[in-house]
Amino acid sequence: MARSVMKSVASMKLGQRVIQLLLSLLVLIAVTFVIGRVLPTDPVGTLVGELADPEAYAAMRARLGLDQPVLVQFGHYVWNMLHGDLGVAALTGNPVAEDLWRAFPATLELATLAIVLSMLIGVPLGLTAALRRDTWVDQTIRVISLVGHSVPVFWLGMIGLLIFYAILQVVGGPGRIDVYYEGIVPNVTGMILVDSLLAGETDIFRNALTHIILPASMLAYAAMAYITRMTRSFALEQLSQDYVIAARAKGVSPAKILGRHILPNIGVQLITVAAISYGSLLEGAVVTEVVFSWPGIGQYMTSALLIGDINAVVAATIIIGVVFMLLNFLSDIAYTLLDPRTKEAA
Amino acid sequence: MSAPSMSHTTEGALSKRPNIAMRFLRHPFWGNLAREPLGLTGFILIGLLVLVALFAPLLAPYSPNRQVLSDALSAPSAAHWAGTDEFGRDILSRLIWGSRLTLRTVLSVSAIVGPIGLIIGVVAGYFGGWTDTILMRITDIVLSFPSLVLALAFAAAIGPGLNTAIIAISLTSWPPIARLARAETLVVRNSDYVSAARVYGAGHLRLIALYVTPMCIPSVVVRLTLNMAVITLTAASLGFLGLGAQPPAPEWGAMISAGRQYMIDYWWVAVMPGIAILLTSLSFNIAGDALRDILDPRHDRS
């Protein structure tokens, strides 16, 4: 009895969360509609040019549907979007959706490597800080993550390029791969690291790795700051629990307490942190990509920004926004499904 | 030992409501701060930044826009402590004047976001029910937006500039404050002193303004201070992408962007403004941490 009641409560919360996600997506689309169609002073002018004759201007205006009421325009906007039509980019002349489809894997590859690196370093650092609380170790880790929290990533990227690429020449420069390797590997996933492995081209894989390692590390450092802080405070919370004190009193070694007791208990919380960080990494990639000439969504968006191509800007915003919201959604779901405590609470 | 605590409770019972100003002044905060070397450093750095911004005309050795093309791209020296940029402008002077732009952005955003978040959070928490549901649903939706990207799109649509940057950053940074204020409100809403005031006939407005809101202010201030670090970085990113204050304004992010092409041979052009941004954002973070440790003992230091 009680079990089924709890289960229905949990599924109701899931339903609520789905509704909230859909609502958020709708509001995001509405906001981008306002940004793309209502705010710009003259969207037609940017497309046809200022000196276009009135007839061409009117034709373009009609083609964009700007002569219709705003609500009708919004309806069309949503309708087109549901069909994957995000308009045409002035920059490339291609449909924006096509451009984004090409650019997204590059961003995904960068952000994914960054999140893996930042979790691999951030979680152990956070645990160490918690175990060595208030010692010089803790203080050092605190300062390292404070700096990571405060540094402009794009600036750090430029310094990284100066030191590791220009001076020491240990990493590849801007771009995803050296020019003479370009276009060799067949495009399967769009992620060069994966594609080169699939094609068995280890040279290209190694070359791509030297290119991605610097931007990924820079992004990872910024994300690591947050992960370390959160891991530390989660672990501290556990360390003060009775079961840990009991285990300690029994003489269980700290390493064992960590591995057997603390990590499993904070695992779910860490998944949430990872999802949040992943979302902010995708965002952070926007500016980092500019510094590293990384051909992802960020660079696409910023070059569109500079020429006032509002279609492309809005579409990129939507893509990043959707992924961002989905990540938050998945982390919430994971939290509810994996953590038995949330079910009891409900 | 029991005497001070006795007097404390009588005092608490007699005073009509907690007086936030007195609480602030008598707070052991000031003593605690002296024992927190890192936190103290943060406050001192912020103080220095404010002084630099206030007295920029006196402190800057040169005019921020004075171009001496024969001195272009000269390395840091006794004449130009931070070197000169591609137009021969003194970088230190530009950094000093630029601190005004950074502070203006940070303070403007905080002044917009703090009250909005506070009001939404307190009203939602105080009234509960549908008001709460609707306000918090909106808050959650905005919270789930990618703020930097949305700020970029917004700035692109209405045209770049310092005010655009301020509005764009404000649009998405109020939700965490609203959530915090709501959580605090839920804690104090049913406490005895609020009930007592209600029995005495205090109206909603009076209760909210004088009894509930003051209790939320300490944690909102902590959050705002930590937020200032994020604002500094976001503003620098917008400036870097050309969407903040426009040239020749000495905006730090824009200065980094301008120095990018000279990075290999003339590193100081881009490195110096980055140090300014790092120090500013670092001081806000450190100060915010110290404030939280001291004002808000319920939260463990993290």
XYZ file of N, CA and C in Angstrom, chain A residues 16 20 23-24 27-28 31-32 35-36 39-41 133-134 138-139 142-143 146-147 149-152 154-155 158-159 162 165-166 229 232-233 236-237 283-284 286-287 290-293 301-302 305-306 310 313-314 316-317 320-321 324-325 328, chain B residues 36 38 137 140-141 143-150 152-158 226 229 233 236-237 240-243 253 256-257 259-260 263-265 267 270-275 277-279 281-283 285-286 289-290 292-293 300-302:
354
model
N 4.884 16.673 -13.143
C 5.005 18.121 -12.916
C 6.286 18.659 -13.546
N 6.799 21.421 -16.381
C 7.648 22.589 -16.168
C 8.668 22.735 -17.290
N 6.912 24.043 -20.348
C 6.599 25.451 -20.125
C 7.858 26.314 -20.319
N 8.963 25.844 -19.744
C 10.225 26.584 -19.869
C 10.618 26.709 -21.326
N 8.485 29.305 -23.001
C 8.886 30.666 -22.632
C 10.197 31.035 -23.317
N 11.124 30.061 -23.379
C 12.400 30.329 -24.056
C 12.150 30.725 -25.508
N 10.717 34.166 -25.631
C 11.742 35.190 -25.386
C 12.607 35.384 -26.624
N 12.999 34.266 -27.252
C 13.832 34.418 -28.450
C 13.040 35.070 -29.585
N 13.258 38.643 -28.903
C 14.602 39.117 -29.216
C 14.828 39.190 -30.725
N 14.341 38.194 -31.438
C 14.640 38.105 -32.860
C 13.711 38.918 -33.753
N 12.392 43.134 -31.014
C 13.347 44.140 -30.574
C 14.162 44.796 -31.698
N 14.644 43.996 -32.677
C 15.513 44.637 -33.680
C 14.753 45.741 -34.395
N 15.406 46.865 -34.613
C 14.712 48.004 -35.190
C 14.263 47.711 -36.613
N 40.285 19.064 6.460
C 39.617 20.324 6.714
C 40.456 21.265 7.581
N 40.495 22.547 7.154
C 41.173 23.608 7.905
C 42.668 23.414 8.047
N 43.674 22.089 2.722
C 42.342 22.630 2.482
C 42.432 24.063 1.969
N 43.262 24.855 2.639
C 43.402 26.268 2.241
C 43.916 26.390 0.813
N 41.323 25.556 -1.589
C 40.335 26.628 -1.599
C 40.793 27.781 -2.493
N 42.083 28.135 -2.364
C 42.586 29.245 -3.172
C 42.594 28.864 -4.655
N 39.107 29.088 -5.829
C 38.650 30.493 -5.845
C 39.147 31.196 -7.110
N 40.410 30.950 -7.457
C 40.955 31.591 -8.656
C 40.225 31.075 -9.892
N 37.281 30.129 -10.078
C 35.952 30.713 -10.027
C 35.967 32.160 -10.508
N 37.117 32.806 -10.421
C 37.177 34.256 -10.635
C 37.868 34.658 -11.926
N 38.493 33.708 -12.608
C 39.308 34.096 -13.753
C 38.433 34.158 -15.014
N 38.653 35.187 -15.866
C 37.946 35.190 -17.148
C 38.540 34.095 -18.033
N 38.283 33.253 -21.137
C 38.837 33.598 -22.445
C 40.247 34.177 -22.311
N 40.466 34.906 -21.224
C 41.790 35.494 -20.977
C 42.796 34.401 -20.631
N 43.900 32.718 -23.702
C 44.910 33.449 -24.466
C 46.292 33.263 -23.856
N 46.353 33.291 -22.518
C 47.644 33.096 -21.857
C 48.131 31.663 -22.087
N 49.587 31.466 -25.463
C 50.884 32.136 -25.501
C 51.971 31.222 -24.929
N 51.506 27.104 -26.582
C 51.564 26.968 -28.041
C 52.701 27.804 -28.619
N 52.708 29.109 -28.316
C 53.676 29.993 -28.953
C 55.078 29.805 -28.381
N 34.258 22.732 -4.722
C 33.554 23.339 -3.574
C 32.360 22.503 -3.158
N 33.367 19.166 -1.595
C 33.863 19.379 -0.243
C 32.708 19.534 0.740
N 31.725 20.359 0.372
C 30.662 20.591 1.350
C 29.759 19.363 1.493
N 31.749 17.015 3.746
C 31.773 17.492 5.137
C 30.468 17.151 5.841
N 29.362 17.295 5.096
C 28.064 16.977 5.650
C 28.027 15.506 6.083
N 27.856 26.848 -22.123
C 27.773 28.302 -22.211
C 29.155 28.932 -22.233
N 30.022 28.429 -21.337
C 31.378 28.975 -21.270
C 32.118 28.742 -22.578
N 31.076 29.169 -25.441
C 30.770 30.206 -26.420
C 31.920 31.203 -26.547
N 32.412 31.685 -25.403
C 33.471 32.681 -25.452
C 34.826 32.018 -25.692
N 35.814 31.390 -29.292
C 36.298 32.538 -30.055
C 37.815 32.620 -29.948
N 38.326 32.431 -28.723
C 39.772 32.541 -28.510
C 40.511 31.442 -29.259
N 39.957 30.238 -29.280
C 40.653 29.106 -29.874
C 40.223 28.821 -31.312
N 39.484 29.762 -31.932
C 38.960 29.566 -33.289
C 38.352 28.186 -33.432
N 27.856 31.574 -33.325
C 26.981 32.589 -32.751
C 27.663 33.943 -32.719
N 28.930 33.977 -32.299
C 29.581 35.279 -32.166
C 29.882 35.897 -33.520
N 26.744 37.386 -34.443
C 26.504 38.600 -33.652
C 27.125 39.811 -34.332
N 28.376 39.636 -34.789
C 29.127 40.767 -35.303
C 28.528 41.322 -36.576
N 20.529 38.092 -36.950
C 19.750 37.783 -35.754
C 19.152 36.375 -35.812
N 21.764 34.032 -34.492
C 21.971 34.258 -33.059
C 20.854 33.611 -32.247
N 19.626 33.867 -32.701
C 18.475 33.342 -31.965
C 18.458 31.815 -31.988
N 20.984 29.769 -32.325
C 22.039 29.239 -31.458
C 21.612 29.337 -29.996
N 20.962 30.465 -29.644
C 20.475 30.632 -28.278
C 19.494 29.515 -27.928
N 21.375 26.073 -27.476
C 22.078 26.002 -26.196
C 21.075 25.958 -25.051
N 20.009 26.774 -25.167
C 18.988 26.793 -24.126
C 18.307 25.445 -23.958
N 20.688 22.989 -22.339
C 20.837 23.442 -20.955
C 19.651 22.961 -20.103
N 18.426 23.185 -20.628
C 17.227 22.805 -19.875
C 17.098 21.292 -19.769
N 19.372 20.049 -17.040
C 18.780 20.289 -15.717
C 17.676 19.293 -15.426
N 40.014 36.826 9.946
C 39.941 36.145 8.650
C 40.847 36.864 7.664
N 42.133 36.221 4.798
C 41.756 36.181 3.392
C 40.553 37.080 3.129
N 7.204 29.489 -10.161
C 7.282 28.853 -11.480
C 8.044 29.759 -12.446
N 11.698 29.716 -11.563
C 12.373 28.503 -12.015
C 12.634 28.521 -13.512
N 11.660 29.065 -14.265
C 11.838 29.111 -15.717
C 13.022 30.005 -16.081
N 15.434 30.797 -14.195
C 16.638 30.167 -13.646
C 17.186 29.124 -14.604
N 16.298 28.524 -15.398
C 16.760 27.458 -16.279
C 17.272 28.003 -17.611
N 17.254 29.334 -17.784
C 17.782 29.907 -19.016
C 19.301 29.963 -18.968
N 19.943 29.769 -20.104
C 21.393 29.992 -20.159
C 21.655 31.492 -20.174
N 22.117 32.048 -19.041
C 22.092 33.511 -18.897
C 23.059 34.227 -19.831
N 24.269 33.701 -19.965
C 25.245 34.413 -20.798
C 24.787 34.460 -22.254
N 24.328 33.321 -22.741
C 23.916 33.245 -24.139
C 22.719 34.155 -24.398
N 21.784 34.177 -23.441
C 20.609 35.026 -23.592
C 21.016 36.504 -23.569
N 23.839 37.651 -24.583
C 24.449 37.906 -25.889
C 23.381 38.207 -26.931
N 22.366 37.344 -26.978
C 21.316 37.519 -27.975
C 20.601 38.846 -27.765
N 20.332 39.154 -26.494
C 19.639 40.395 -26.165
C 20.459 41.609 -26.607
N 21.751 41.561 -26.269
C 22.627 42.679 -26.639
C 22.713 42.803 -28.149
N 22.678 41.671 -28.846
C 22.741 41.725 -30.309
C 21.497 42.376 -30.881
N 20.347 42.125 -30.236
C 19.096 42.643 -30.782
C 18.946 44.144 -30.549
N 19.288 44.634 -29.356
C 19.040 46.053 -29.127
C 20.286 46.908 -29.293
N 28.557 37.681 -3.730
C 29.103 36.593 -4.541
C 28.709 36.777 -6.004
N 30.918 38.920 -8.419
C 32.013 38.271 -9.128
C 31.532 37.772 -10.487
N 32.571 39.039 -14.405
C 33.028 38.143 -15.472
C 32.106 38.212 -16.688
N 32.698 41.352 -18.534
C 33.949 41.275 -19.279
C 33.783 40.434 -20.543
N 33.007 39.345 -20.434
C 32.768 38.513 -21.618
C 32.029 39.308 -22.691
N 34.400 41.674 -24.202
C 35.344 40.947 -25.052
C 34.730 40.669 -26.420
N 33.439 40.347 -26.427
C 32.769 40.039 -27.695
C 32.284 41.292 -28.411
N 32.592 42.472 -27.844
C 32.220 43.720 -28.510
C 30.797 44.157 -28.236
N 30.159 43.593 -27.206
C 28.761 43.935 -26.933
C 28.601 44.823 -25.712
N 37.187 44.123 -20.669
C 37.003 42.994 -21.591
C 37.341 43.394 -23.021
N 41.039 43.498 -23.566
C 41.629 42.179 -23.815
C 41.428 41.794 -25.276
N 40.205 42.059 -25.755
C 39.895 41.714 -27.132
C 40.816 42.452 -28.096
N 43.771 43.509 -27.455
C 45.157 43.059 -27.302
C 45.402 41.673 -27.871
N 44.317 41.018 -28.298
C 44.441 39.618 -28.708
C 45.420 39.451 -29.862
N 49.094 39.520 -28.889
C 49.420 38.672 -27.743
C 50.851 38.141 -27.772
N 51.306 37.641 -28.919
C 52.585 36.925 -28.945
C 53.758 37.868 -28.711
N 53.741 39.044 -29.332
C 54.891 39.940 -29.188
C 54.705 40.991 -28.099
N 52.566 40.994 -25.007
C 51.625 40.314 -24.126
C 50.882 41.242 -23.186
N 47.028 42.591 -23.513
C 45.871 41.778 -23.135
C 45.978 41.263 -21.709
N 47.206 41.069 -21.226
C 47.365 40.444 -19.907
C 46.958 41.396 -18.777
N 47.342 42.664 -18.883
C 47.081 43.617 -17.799
C 45.583 43.763 -17.468
N 44.721 43.992 -18.485
C 43.293 44.097 -18.142
C 42.744 42.800 -17.535
N 43.290 41.664 -17.977
C 42.837 40.387 -17.421
C 43.152 40.287 -15.941
N 44.325 40.800 -15.555
C 44.685 40.785 -14.132
C 43.699 41.640 -13.339
N 40.581 42.233 -14.077
C 39.309 41.506 -13.959
C 39.425 40.406 -12.916
N 40.534 39.643 -12.990
C 40.737 38.539 -12.054
C 40.722 39.041 -10.616
N 41.482 40.123 -10.350
C 41.559 40.637 -8.980
C 40.190 41.118 -8.493
N 37.119 40.226 -9.537
C 36.180 39.132 -9.323
C 36.609 38.276 -8.128
N 37.929 38.106 -7.968
C 38.448 37.357 -6.827
C 38.079 38.047 -5.513
N 38.213 39.370 -5.454
C 37.890 40.053 -4.196
C 36.411 39.934 -3.861
N 34.491 37.447 -4.671
C 34.291 36.070 -4.214
C 34.762 35.874 -2.778
N 35.974 36.377 -2.481
C 36.532 36.205 -1.138
C 35.686 36.937 -0.109
N 32.456 35.113 0.465
C 32.680 33.933 1.313
C 32.795 34.337 2.777
N 33.593 35.374 3.031
C 33.811 35.809 4.410
C 32.502 36.285 5.019
N 29.542 35.321 4.267
C 28.667 34.180 4.526
C 29.110 33.460 5.803
N 30.433 33.263 5.922
C 30.920 32.570 7.116
C 30.530 33.314 8.373
N 27.523 25.958 6.454
C 28.891 25.562 6.678
C 29.755 26.224 5.617
N 30.992 26.518 5.988
C 31.876 27.090 4.991
C 32.105 26.074 3.878
N 31.949 26.535 2.648
C 32.184 25.592 1.556
C 33.096 26.208 0.528
